[in-house]
Amino acid sequence: MKKLLGAALAAMIATGAAAQEDYPNRAITILVPFAPGGVVDLASRTIGEGLSRRLGQEVIVHFRCMSGKLPET
């Protein structure tokens, strides 16, 4: 019984690992709720570049000056 349970568990783990894709598999967008320019601009672009190098994926920094409104989806 233990061998059967162990074999079933191993099969489930192997199947789950094979089904997973590399994450992230598309560009990452960082939404910044301020206008470009200044300290927030510099920080967000620096973070975006670091993430891009580390993850090997394109990172887009998008600035939206929202004037206290909720972001649109």
GROMACS .gro file of N, CA and C in nm:
model
  219
    1MET      N    1   0.082  -0.119   0.000
    1MET     CA    2   0.000   0.000   0.000
    1MET      C    3   0.087   0.126   0.000
    2LYS      N    4   0.192   0.128   0.081
    2LYS     CA    5   0.280   0.244   0.087
    2LYS      C    6   0.353   0.265  -0.046
    3LYS      N    7   0.392   0.154  -0.112
    3LYS     CA    8   0.461   0.166  -0.240
    3LYS      C    9   0.368   0.225  -0.346
    4LEU      N   10   0.243   0.181  -0.345
    4LEU     CA   11   0.145   0.232  -0.440
    4LEU      C   12   0.120   0.381  -0.418
    5LEU      N   13   0.105   0.419  -0.291
    5LEU     CA   14   0.084   0.559  -0.258
    5LEU      C   15   0.205   0.644  -0.297
    6GLY      N   16   0.324   0.593  -0.272
    6GLY     CA   17   0.447   0.664  -0.308
    6GLY      C   18   0.461   0.679  -0.458
    7ALA      N   19   0.426   0.575  -0.534
    7ALA     CA   20   0.433   0.582  -0.680
    7ALA      C   21   0.332   0.682  -0.734
    8ALA      N   22   0.211   0.684  -0.677
    8ALA     CA   23   0.109   0.779  -0.721
    8ALA      C   24   0.153   0.922  -0.692
    9LEU      N   25   0.210   0.945  -0.575
    9LEU     CA   26   0.258   1.078  -0.539
    9LEU      C   27   0.371   1.124  -0.632
   10ALA      N   28   0.464   1.034  -0.662
   10ALA     CA   29   0.574   1.067  -0.752
   10ALA      C   30   0.523   1.100  -0.892
   11ALA      N   31   0.423   1.027  -0.939
   11ALA     CA   32   0.366   1.053  -1.071
   11ALA      C   33   0.297   1.190  -1.075
   12MET      N   34   0.227   1.227  -0.968
   12MET     CA   35   0.161   1.357  -0.964
   12MET      C   36   0.262   1.471  -0.963
   13ILE      N   37   0.369   1.455  -0.888
   13ILE     CA   38   0.471   1.558  -0.880
   13ILE      C   39   0.540   1.575  -1.015
   14ALA      N   40   0.574   1.464  -1.080
   14ALA     CA   41   0.641   1.470  -1.210
   14ALA      C   42   0.551   1.534  -1.316
   15THR      N   43   0.423   1.502  -1.313
   15THR     CA   44   0.330   1.559  -1.410
   15THR      C   45   0.313   1.708  -1.388
   16GLY      N   46   0.300   1.751  -1.263
   16GLY     CA   47   0.283   1.893  -1.233
   16GLY      C   48   0.405   1.975  -1.272
   17ALA      N   49   0.524   1.922  -1.250
   17ALA     CA   50   0.646   1.994  -1.283
   17ALA      C   51   0.662   2.007  -1.434
   18ALA      N   52   0.622   1.905  -1.507
   18ALA     CA   53   0.634   1.910  -1.653
   18ALA      C   54   0.533   2.006  -1.716
   19ALA      N   55   0.419   2.026  -1.651
   19ALA     CA   56   0.313   2.110  -1.706
   19ALA      C   57   0.339   2.258  -1.686
   20GLN      N   58   0.426   2.295  -1.593
   20GLN     CA   59   0.451   2.436  -1.563
   20GLN      C   60   0.537   2.499  -1.671
   21GLU      N   61   0.503   2.622  -1.708
   21GLU     CA   62   0.583   2.699  -1.802
   21GLU      C   63   0.674   2.792  -1.723
   22ASP      N   64   0.773   2.845  -1.793
   22ASP     CA   65   0.857   2.946  -1.729
   22ASP      C   66   0.774   3.070  -1.701
   23TYR      N   67   0.791   3.127  -1.584
   23TYR     CA   68   0.717   3.247  -1.548
   23TYR      C   69   0.814   3.361  -1.534
   24PRO      N   70   0.790   3.474  -1.579
   24PRO     CA   71   0.678   3.518  -1.660
   24PRO      C   72   0.702   3.482  -1.806
   25ASN      N   73   0.596   3.462  -1.880
   25ASN     CA   74   0.610   3.423  -2.019
   25ASN      C   75   0.570   3.535  -2.116
   26ARG      N   76   0.553   3.656  -2.065
   26ARG     CA   77   0.527   3.773  -2.151
   26ARG      C   78   0.579   3.897  -2.078
   27ALA      N   79   0.572   4.011  -2.146
   27ALA     CA   80   0.626   4.135  -2.089
   27ALA      C   81   0.555   4.172  -1.959
   28ILE      N   82   0.629   4.230  -1.868
   28ILE     CA   83   0.577   4.277  -1.740
   28ILE      C   84   0.558   4.427  -1.749
   29THR      N   85   0.442   4.476  -1.706
   29THR     CA   86   0.415   4.620  -1.709
   29THR      C   87   0.408   4.673  -1.566
   30ILE      N   88   0.486   4.776  -1.539
   30ILE     CA   89   0.481   4.844  -1.410
   30ILE      C   90   0.404   4.973  -1.430
   31LEU      N   91   0.292   4.989  -1.360
   31LEU     CA   92   0.213   5.110  -1.368
   31LEU      C   93   0.256   5.206  -1.258
   32VAL      N   94   0.298   5.325  -1.297
   32VAL     CA   95   0.343   5.426  -1.202
   32VAL      C   96   0.238   5.538  -1.201
   33PRO      N   97   0.179   5.567  -1.086
   33PRO     CA   98   0.069   5.664  -1.081
   33PRO      C   99   0.113   5.810  -1.075
   34PHE      N  100   0.227   5.841  -1.134
   34PHE     CA  101   0.279   5.977  -1.135
   34PHE      C  102   0.327   6.012  -1.275
   35ALA      N  103   0.344   6.140  -1.301
   35ALA     CA  104   0.398   6.184  -1.429
   35ALA      C  105   0.547   6.151  -1.436
   36PRO      N  106   0.600   6.129  -1.557
   36PRO     CA  107   0.744   6.102  -1.569
   36PRO      C  108   0.827   6.222  -1.524
   37GLY      N  109   0.944   6.192  -1.473
   37GLY     CA  110   1.035   6.297  -1.427
   37GLY      C  111   1.043   6.295  -1.276
   38GLY      N  112   1.161   6.316  -1.225
   38GLY     CA  113   1.179   6.319  -1.080
   38GLY      C  114   1.227   6.187  -1.023
   39VAL      N  115   1.218   6.178  -0.893
   39VAL     CA  116   1.272   6.064  -0.820
   39VAL      C  117   1.193   5.936  -0.849
   40VAL      N  118   1.061   5.946  -0.857
   40VAL     CA  119   0.979   5.828  -0.883
   40VAL      C  120   1.010   5.771  -1.021
   41ASP      N  121   1.032   5.857  -1.118
   41ASP     CA  122   1.069   5.814  -1.253
   41ASP      C  123   1.200   5.737  -1.249
   42LEU      N  124   1.300   5.794  -1.187
   42LEU     CA  125   1.432   5.731  -1.178
   42LEU      C  126   1.423   5.596  -1.106
   43ALA      N  127   1.352   5.593  -0.994
   43ALA     CA  128   1.342   5.468  -0.916
   43ALA      C  129   1.268   5.360  -0.994
   44SER      N  130   1.157   5.395  -1.057
   44SER     CA  131   1.079   5.293  -1.127
   44SER      C  132   1.154   5.240  -1.249
   45ARG      N  133   1.224   5.326  -1.321
   45ARG     CA  134   1.302   5.279  -1.436
   45ARG      C  135   1.420   5.192  -1.392
   46THR      N  136   1.483   5.228  -1.281
   46THR     CA  137   1.594   5.147  -1.228
   46THR      C  138   1.545   5.010  -1.185
   47ILE      N  139   1.432   5.006  -1.117
   47ILE     CA  140   1.374   4.878  -1.076
   47ILE      C  141   1.335   4.795  -1.198
   48GLY      N  142   1.277   4.860  -1.298
   48GLY     CA  143   1.240   4.790  -1.420
   48GLY      C  144   1.359   4.729  -1.492
   49GLU      N  145   1.468   4.802  -1.501
   49GLU     CA  146   1.589   4.750  -1.565
   49GLU      C  147   1.646   4.632  -1.487
   50GLY      N  148   1.647   4.643  -1.354
   50GLY     CA  149   1.697   4.533  -1.272
   50GLY      C  150   1.611   4.408  -1.286
   51LEU      N  151   1.480   4.426  -1.286
   51LEU     CA  152   1.391   4.311  -1.305
   51LEU      C  153   1.411   4.247  -1.441
   52SER      N  154   1.427   4.329  -1.543
   52SER     CA  155   1.446   4.278  -1.678
   52SER      C  156   1.573   4.193  -1.687
   53ARG      N  157   1.681   4.241  -1.629
   53ARG     CA  158   1.806   4.163  -1.630
   53ARG      C  159   1.792   4.034  -1.551
   54ARG      N  160   1.730   4.043  -1.435
   54ARG     CA  161   1.721   3.926  -1.348
   54ARG      C  162   1.625   3.819  -1.401
   55LEU      N  163   1.511   3.862  -1.455
   55LEU     CA  164   1.411   3.768  -1.503
   55LEU      C  165   1.430   3.729  -1.649
   56GLY      N  166   1.509   3.807  -1.722
   56GLY     CA  167   1.528   3.779  -1.863
   56GLY      C  168   1.402   3.805  -1.945
   57GLN      N  169   1.323   3.900  -1.901
   57GLN     CA  170   1.196   3.931  -1.966
   57GLN      C  171   1.184   4.082  -1.980
   58GLU      N  172   1.113   4.126  -2.083
   58GLU     CA  173   1.094   4.269  -2.105
   58GLU      C  174   1.008   4.329  -1.994
   59VAL      N  175   1.050   4.444  -1.942
   59VAL     CA  176   0.974   4.515  -1.840
   59VAL      C  177   0.942   4.654  -1.895
   60ILE      N  178   0.812   4.687  -1.897
   60ILE     CA  179   0.766   4.815  -1.949
   60ILE      C  180   0.722   4.901  -1.830
   61VAL      N  181   0.776   5.022  -1.821
   61VAL     CA  182   0.735   5.116  -1.716
   61VAL      C  183   0.639   5.214  -1.780
   62HIS      N  184   0.514   5.214  -1.733
   62HIS     CA  185   0.410   5.297  -1.791
   62HIS      C  186   0.364   5.399  -1.687
   63PHE      N  187   0.375   5.527  -1.722
   63PHE     CA  188   0.339   5.634  -1.630
   63PHE      C  189   0.196   5.679  -1.657
   64ARG      N  190   0.117   5.689  -1.551
   64ARG     CA  191  -0.021   5.738  -1.562
   64ARG      C  192  -0.044   5.840  -1.452
   65CYS      N  193  -0.055   5.963  -1.488
   65CYS     CA  194  -0.086   6.068  -1.392
   65CYS      C  195  -0.237   6.064  -1.369
   66MET      N  196  -0.278   6.009  -1.255
   66MET     CA  197  -0.419   5.980  -1.233
   66MET      C  198  -0.493   6.085  -1.152
   67SER      N  199  -0.427   6.180  -1.096
   67SER     CA  200  -0.491   6.290  -1.020
   67SER      C  201  -0.587   6.239  -0.913
   68GLY      N  202  -0.547   6.138  -0.840
   68GLY     CA  203  -0.630   6.087  -0.730
   68GLY      C  204  -0.739   5.993  -0.773
   69LYS      N  205  -0.747   5.955  -0.899
   69LYS     CA  206  -0.849   5.864  -0.947
   69LYS      C  207  -0.799   5.719  -0.936
   70LEU      N  208  -0.890   5.628  -0.941
   70LEU     CA  209  -0.852   5.487  -0.945
   70LEU      C  210  -0.801   5.453  -1.083
   71PRO      N  211  -0.702   5.362  -1.093
   71PRO     CA  212  -0.650   5.328  -1.226
   71PRO      C  213  -0.754   5.255  -1.310
   72GLU      N  214  -0.751   5.283  -1.439
   72GLU     CA  215  -0.842   5.215  -1.530
   72GLU      C  216  -0.786   5.078  -1.562
   73THR      N  217  -0.874   4.982  -1.584
   73THR     CA  218  -0.828   4.849  -1.617
   73THR      C  219  -0.849   4.817  -1.761
   0.00000   0.00000   0.00000
